[in-house]
Short mmCIF file of N, CA and C in Angstrom, two decimals:
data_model
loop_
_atom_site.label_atom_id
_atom_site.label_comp_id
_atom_site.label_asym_id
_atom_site.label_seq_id
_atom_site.Cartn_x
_atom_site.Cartn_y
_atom_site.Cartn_z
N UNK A 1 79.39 95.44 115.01
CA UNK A 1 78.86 96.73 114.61
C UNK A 1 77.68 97.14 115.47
N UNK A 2 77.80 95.99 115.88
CA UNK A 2 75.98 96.77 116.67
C UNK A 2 76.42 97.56 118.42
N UNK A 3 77.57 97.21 118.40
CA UNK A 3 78.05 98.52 119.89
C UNK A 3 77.86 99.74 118.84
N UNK A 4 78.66 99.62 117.82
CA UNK A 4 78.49 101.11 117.01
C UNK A 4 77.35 101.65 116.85
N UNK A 5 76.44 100.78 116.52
CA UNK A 5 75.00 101.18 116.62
C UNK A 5 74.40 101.57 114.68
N UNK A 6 75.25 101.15 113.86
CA UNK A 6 74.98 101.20 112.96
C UNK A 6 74.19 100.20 112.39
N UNK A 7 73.88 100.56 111.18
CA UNK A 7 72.46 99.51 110.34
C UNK A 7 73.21 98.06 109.75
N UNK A 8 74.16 98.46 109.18
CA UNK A 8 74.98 97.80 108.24
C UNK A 8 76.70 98.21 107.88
N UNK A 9 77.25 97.03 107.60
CA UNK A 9 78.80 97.38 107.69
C UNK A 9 79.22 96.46 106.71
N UNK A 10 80.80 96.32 105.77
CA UNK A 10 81.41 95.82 104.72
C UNK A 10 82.55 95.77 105.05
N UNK A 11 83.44 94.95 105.11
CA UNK A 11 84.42 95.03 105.35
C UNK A 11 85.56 95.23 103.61
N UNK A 12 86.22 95.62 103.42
CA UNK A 12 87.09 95.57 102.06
C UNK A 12 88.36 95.15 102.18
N UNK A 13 88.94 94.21 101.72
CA UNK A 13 90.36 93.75 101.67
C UNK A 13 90.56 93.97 100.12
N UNK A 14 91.47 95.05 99.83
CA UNK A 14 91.86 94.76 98.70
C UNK A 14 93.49 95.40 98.16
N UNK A 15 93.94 95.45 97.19
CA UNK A 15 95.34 96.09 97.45
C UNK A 15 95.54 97.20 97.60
N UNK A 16 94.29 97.84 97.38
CA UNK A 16 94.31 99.76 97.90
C UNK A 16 94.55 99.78 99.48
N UNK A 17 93.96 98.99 99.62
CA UNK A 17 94.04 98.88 100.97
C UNK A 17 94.79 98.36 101.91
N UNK A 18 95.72 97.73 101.00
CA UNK A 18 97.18 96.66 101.91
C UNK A 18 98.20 97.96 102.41
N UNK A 19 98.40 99.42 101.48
CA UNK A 19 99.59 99.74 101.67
C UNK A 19 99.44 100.51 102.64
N UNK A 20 97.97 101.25 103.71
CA UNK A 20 97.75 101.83 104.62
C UNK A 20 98.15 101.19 105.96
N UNK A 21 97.92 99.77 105.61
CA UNK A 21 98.28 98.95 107.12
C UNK A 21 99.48 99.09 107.53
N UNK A 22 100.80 99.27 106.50
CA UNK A 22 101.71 99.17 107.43
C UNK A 22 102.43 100.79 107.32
N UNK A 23 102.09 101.91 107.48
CA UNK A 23 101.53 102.60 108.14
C UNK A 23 102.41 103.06 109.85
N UNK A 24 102.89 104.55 110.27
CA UNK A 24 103.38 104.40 111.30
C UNK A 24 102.27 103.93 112.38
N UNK A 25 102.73 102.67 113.55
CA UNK A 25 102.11 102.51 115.01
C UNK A 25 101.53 103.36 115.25
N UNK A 26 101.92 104.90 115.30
CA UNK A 26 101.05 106.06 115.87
C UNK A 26 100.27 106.07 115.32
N UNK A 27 100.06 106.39 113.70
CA UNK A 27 99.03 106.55 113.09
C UNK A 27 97.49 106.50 113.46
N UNK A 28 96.80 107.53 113.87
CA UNK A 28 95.12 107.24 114.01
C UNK A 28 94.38 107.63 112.84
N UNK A 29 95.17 108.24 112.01
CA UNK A 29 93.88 108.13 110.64
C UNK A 29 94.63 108.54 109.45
N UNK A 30 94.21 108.32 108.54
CA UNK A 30 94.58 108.94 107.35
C UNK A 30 93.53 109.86 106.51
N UNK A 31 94.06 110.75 106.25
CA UNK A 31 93.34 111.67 105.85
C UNK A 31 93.09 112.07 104.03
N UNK A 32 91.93 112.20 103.90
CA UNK A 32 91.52 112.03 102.34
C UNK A 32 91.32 113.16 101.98
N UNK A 33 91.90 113.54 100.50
CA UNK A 33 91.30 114.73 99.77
C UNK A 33 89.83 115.22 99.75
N UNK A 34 89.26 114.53 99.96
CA UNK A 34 87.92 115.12 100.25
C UNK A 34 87.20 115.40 101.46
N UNK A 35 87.89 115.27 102.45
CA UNK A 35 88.09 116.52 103.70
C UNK A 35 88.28 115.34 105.12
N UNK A 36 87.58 113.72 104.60
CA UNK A 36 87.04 112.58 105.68
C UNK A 36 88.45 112.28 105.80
N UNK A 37 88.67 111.83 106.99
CA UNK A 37 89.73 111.05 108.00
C UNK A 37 89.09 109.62 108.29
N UNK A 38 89.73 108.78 107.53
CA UNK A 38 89.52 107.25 108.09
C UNK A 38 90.76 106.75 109.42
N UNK A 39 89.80 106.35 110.39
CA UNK A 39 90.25 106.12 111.84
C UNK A 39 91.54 105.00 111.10
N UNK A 40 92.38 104.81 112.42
CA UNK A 40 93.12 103.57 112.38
C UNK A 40 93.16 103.03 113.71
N UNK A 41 92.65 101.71 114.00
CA UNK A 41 92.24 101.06 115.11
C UNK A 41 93.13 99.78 115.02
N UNK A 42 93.60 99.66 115.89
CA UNK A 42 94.01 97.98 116.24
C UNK A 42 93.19 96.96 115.86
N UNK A 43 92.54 96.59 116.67
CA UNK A 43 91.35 95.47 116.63
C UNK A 43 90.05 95.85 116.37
N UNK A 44 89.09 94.79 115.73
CA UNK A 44 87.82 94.94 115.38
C UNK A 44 87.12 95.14 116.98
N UNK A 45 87.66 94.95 118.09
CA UNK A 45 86.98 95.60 119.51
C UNK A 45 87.51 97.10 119.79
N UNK A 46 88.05 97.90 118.68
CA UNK A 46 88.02 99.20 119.09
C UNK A 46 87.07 99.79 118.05
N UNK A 47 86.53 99.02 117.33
CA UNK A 47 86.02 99.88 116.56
C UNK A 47 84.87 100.46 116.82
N UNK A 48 84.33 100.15 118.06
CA UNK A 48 83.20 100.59 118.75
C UNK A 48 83.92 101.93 119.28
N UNK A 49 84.90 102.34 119.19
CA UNK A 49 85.17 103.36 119.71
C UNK A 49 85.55 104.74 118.66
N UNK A 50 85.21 103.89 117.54
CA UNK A 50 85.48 105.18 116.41
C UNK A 50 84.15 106.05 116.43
N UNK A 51 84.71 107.18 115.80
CA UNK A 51 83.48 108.54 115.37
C UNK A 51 82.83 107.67 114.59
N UNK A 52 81.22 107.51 114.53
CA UNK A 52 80.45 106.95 113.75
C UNK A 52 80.11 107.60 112.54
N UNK A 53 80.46 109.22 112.27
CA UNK A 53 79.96 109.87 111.48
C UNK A 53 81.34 109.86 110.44
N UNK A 54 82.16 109.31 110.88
CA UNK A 54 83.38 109.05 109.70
C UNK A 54 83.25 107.72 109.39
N UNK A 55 82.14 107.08 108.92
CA UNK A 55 81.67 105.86 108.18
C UNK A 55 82.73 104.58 107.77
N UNK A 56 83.83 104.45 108.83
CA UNK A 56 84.98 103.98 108.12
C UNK A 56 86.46 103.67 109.16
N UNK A 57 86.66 102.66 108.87
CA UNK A 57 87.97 102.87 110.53
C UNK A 57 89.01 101.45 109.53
N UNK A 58 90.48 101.81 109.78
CA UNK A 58 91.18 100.64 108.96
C UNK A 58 91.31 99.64 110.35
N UNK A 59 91.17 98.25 110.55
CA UNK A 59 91.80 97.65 111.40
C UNK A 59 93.08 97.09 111.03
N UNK A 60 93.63 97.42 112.10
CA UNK A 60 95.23 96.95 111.56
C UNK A 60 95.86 95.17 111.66
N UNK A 61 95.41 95.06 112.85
CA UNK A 61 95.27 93.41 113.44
C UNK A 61 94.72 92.07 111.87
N UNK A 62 93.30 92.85 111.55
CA UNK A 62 92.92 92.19 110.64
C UNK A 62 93.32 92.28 109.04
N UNK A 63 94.03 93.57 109.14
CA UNK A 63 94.28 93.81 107.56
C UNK A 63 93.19 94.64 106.58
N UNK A 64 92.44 95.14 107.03
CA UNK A 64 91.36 95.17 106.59
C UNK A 64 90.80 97.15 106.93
N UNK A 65 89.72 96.97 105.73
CA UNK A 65 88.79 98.21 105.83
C UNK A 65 87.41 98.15 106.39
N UNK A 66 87.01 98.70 107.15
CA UNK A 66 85.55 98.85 107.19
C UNK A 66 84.97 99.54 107.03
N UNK A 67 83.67 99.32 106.42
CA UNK A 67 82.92 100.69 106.50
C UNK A 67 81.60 100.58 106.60
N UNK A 68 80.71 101.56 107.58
CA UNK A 68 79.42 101.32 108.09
C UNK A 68 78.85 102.44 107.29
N UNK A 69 77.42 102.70 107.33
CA UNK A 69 76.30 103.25 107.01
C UNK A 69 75.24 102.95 107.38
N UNK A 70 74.35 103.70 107.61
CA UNK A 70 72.92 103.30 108.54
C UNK A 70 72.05 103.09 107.27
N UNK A 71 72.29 102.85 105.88
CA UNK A 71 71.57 102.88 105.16
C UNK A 71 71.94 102.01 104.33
N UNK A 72 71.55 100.48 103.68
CA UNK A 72 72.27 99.73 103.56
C UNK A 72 72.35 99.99 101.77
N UNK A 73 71.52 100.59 101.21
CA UNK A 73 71.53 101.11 100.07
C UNK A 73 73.15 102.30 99.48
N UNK A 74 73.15 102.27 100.54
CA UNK A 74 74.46 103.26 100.41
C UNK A 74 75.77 103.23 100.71
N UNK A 75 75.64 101.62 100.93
CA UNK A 75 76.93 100.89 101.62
C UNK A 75 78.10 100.86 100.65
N UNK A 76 77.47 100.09 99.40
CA UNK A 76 78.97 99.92 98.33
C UNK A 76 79.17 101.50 97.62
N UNK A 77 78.68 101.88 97.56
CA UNK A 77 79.06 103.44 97.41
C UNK A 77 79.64 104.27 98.06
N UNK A 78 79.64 104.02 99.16
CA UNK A 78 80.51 104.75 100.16
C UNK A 78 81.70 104.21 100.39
N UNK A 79 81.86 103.15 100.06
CA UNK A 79 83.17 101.90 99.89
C UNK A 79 83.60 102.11 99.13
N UNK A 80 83.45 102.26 97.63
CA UNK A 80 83.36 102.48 96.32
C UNK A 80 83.95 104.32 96.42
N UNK A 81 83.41 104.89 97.33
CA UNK A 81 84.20 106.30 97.26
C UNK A 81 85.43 106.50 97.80
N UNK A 82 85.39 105.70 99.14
CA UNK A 82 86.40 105.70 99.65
C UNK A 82 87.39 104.72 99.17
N UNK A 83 87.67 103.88 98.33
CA UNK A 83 88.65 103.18 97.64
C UNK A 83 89.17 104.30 97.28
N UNK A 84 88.34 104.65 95.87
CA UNK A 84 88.56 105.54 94.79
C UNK A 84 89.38 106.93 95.68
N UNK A 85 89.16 107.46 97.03
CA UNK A 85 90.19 108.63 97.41
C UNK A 85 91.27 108.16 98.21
N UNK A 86 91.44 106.71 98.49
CA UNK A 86 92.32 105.92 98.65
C UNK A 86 93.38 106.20 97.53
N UNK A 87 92.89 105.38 96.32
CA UNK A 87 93.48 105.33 95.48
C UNK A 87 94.07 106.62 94.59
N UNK A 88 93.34 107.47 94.78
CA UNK A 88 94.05 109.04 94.88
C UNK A 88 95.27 109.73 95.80
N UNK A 89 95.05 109.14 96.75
CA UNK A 89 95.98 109.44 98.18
C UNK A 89 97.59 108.56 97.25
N UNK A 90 96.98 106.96 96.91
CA UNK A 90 98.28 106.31 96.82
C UNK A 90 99.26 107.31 95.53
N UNK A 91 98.54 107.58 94.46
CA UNK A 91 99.23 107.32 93.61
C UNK A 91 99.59 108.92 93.63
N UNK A 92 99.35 109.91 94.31
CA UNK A 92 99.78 111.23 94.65
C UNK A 92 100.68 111.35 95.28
N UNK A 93 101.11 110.70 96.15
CA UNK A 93 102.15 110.16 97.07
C UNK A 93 104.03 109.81 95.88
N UNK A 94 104.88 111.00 96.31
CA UNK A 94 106.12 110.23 95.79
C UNK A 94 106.48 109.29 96.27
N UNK A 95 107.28 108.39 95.66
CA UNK A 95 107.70 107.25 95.58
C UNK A 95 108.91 106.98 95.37
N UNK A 96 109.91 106.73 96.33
CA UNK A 96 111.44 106.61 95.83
C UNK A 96 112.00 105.71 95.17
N UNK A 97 112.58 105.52 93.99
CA UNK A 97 113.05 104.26 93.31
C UNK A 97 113.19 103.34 93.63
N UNK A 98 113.43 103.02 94.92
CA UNK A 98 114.25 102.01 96.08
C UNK A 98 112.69 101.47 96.54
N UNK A 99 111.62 102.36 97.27
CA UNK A 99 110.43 101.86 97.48
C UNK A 99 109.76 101.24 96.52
N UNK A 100 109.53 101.59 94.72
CA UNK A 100 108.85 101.16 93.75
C UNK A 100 109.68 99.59 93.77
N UNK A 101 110.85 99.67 93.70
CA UNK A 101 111.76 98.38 93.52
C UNK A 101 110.90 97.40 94.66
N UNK A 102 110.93 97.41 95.80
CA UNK A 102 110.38 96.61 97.37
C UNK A 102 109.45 96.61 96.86
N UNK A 103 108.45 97.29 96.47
CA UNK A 103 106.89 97.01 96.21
C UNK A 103 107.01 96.40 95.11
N UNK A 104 107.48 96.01 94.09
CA UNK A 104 107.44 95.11 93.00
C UNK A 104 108.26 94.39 93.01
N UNK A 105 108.82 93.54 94.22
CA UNK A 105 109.71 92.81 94.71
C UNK A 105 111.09 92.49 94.19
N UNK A 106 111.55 93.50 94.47
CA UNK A 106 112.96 93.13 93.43
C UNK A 106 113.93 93.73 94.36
N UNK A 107 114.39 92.93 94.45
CA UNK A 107 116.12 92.69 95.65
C UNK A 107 116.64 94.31 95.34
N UNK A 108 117.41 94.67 96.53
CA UNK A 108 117.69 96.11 96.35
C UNK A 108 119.34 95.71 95.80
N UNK A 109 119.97 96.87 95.32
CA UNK A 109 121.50 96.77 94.66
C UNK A 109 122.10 96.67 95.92
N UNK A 110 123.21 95.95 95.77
CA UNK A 110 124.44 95.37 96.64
C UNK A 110 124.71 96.86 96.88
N UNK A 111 125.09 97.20 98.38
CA UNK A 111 126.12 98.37 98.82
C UNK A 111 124.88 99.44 99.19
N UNK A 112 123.97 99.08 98.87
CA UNK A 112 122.42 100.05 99.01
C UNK A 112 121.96 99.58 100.79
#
């Protein structure tokens, strides 16, 4: 974090956050109802190359979320927001019977 030049950074692994990783290759960000675009970076060595003022970049390599702030008081809150429009994004999102089935692991029907 310190190429980024920020104060402080968190990384978040959690299951809000598993279903962004796989995600199309192209993908450079995903975009949140509340107007912020979280980057999507390969490796924790591109992340020196994200917008610093979008507090936030997914690495894909690692699995993982990050998120910086120059203010370390304001770190899990900004993590804590961005889950929470994560978790808005997921569950707004249709879902085809066949996908709910794979995500709750259950073998698809013969001839499918």
């Amino acid at each position: 974090m310190k190429q980024l030049n920020v104060q402080c950074a968190i990384t978040v692994n959690t299951r809000i956050v598993k279903p962004f990783m796989s995600l199309s290759p192209n993908a450079v960000n995903v975009p949140l109802g509340n107007g912020q675009h979280i980057q999507m970076v390969h490796s924790m060595d591109d992340v020196v190359y994200c917008r610093k003022a979008q507090n936030a970049a997914f690495v894909k390599s690692e699995g993982i979320l990050v998120v910086w702030d120059d203010e370390a008081l304001h770190l899990i809150s900004r993590a804590v927001e961005i889950e929470h429009e994560l978790m808005k994004l997921v569950w707004s999102s249709p879902v085809t019977g066949a996908e709910a089935a794979a995500a709750a692991g259950i073998p698809p029907k013969p001839g499918h």
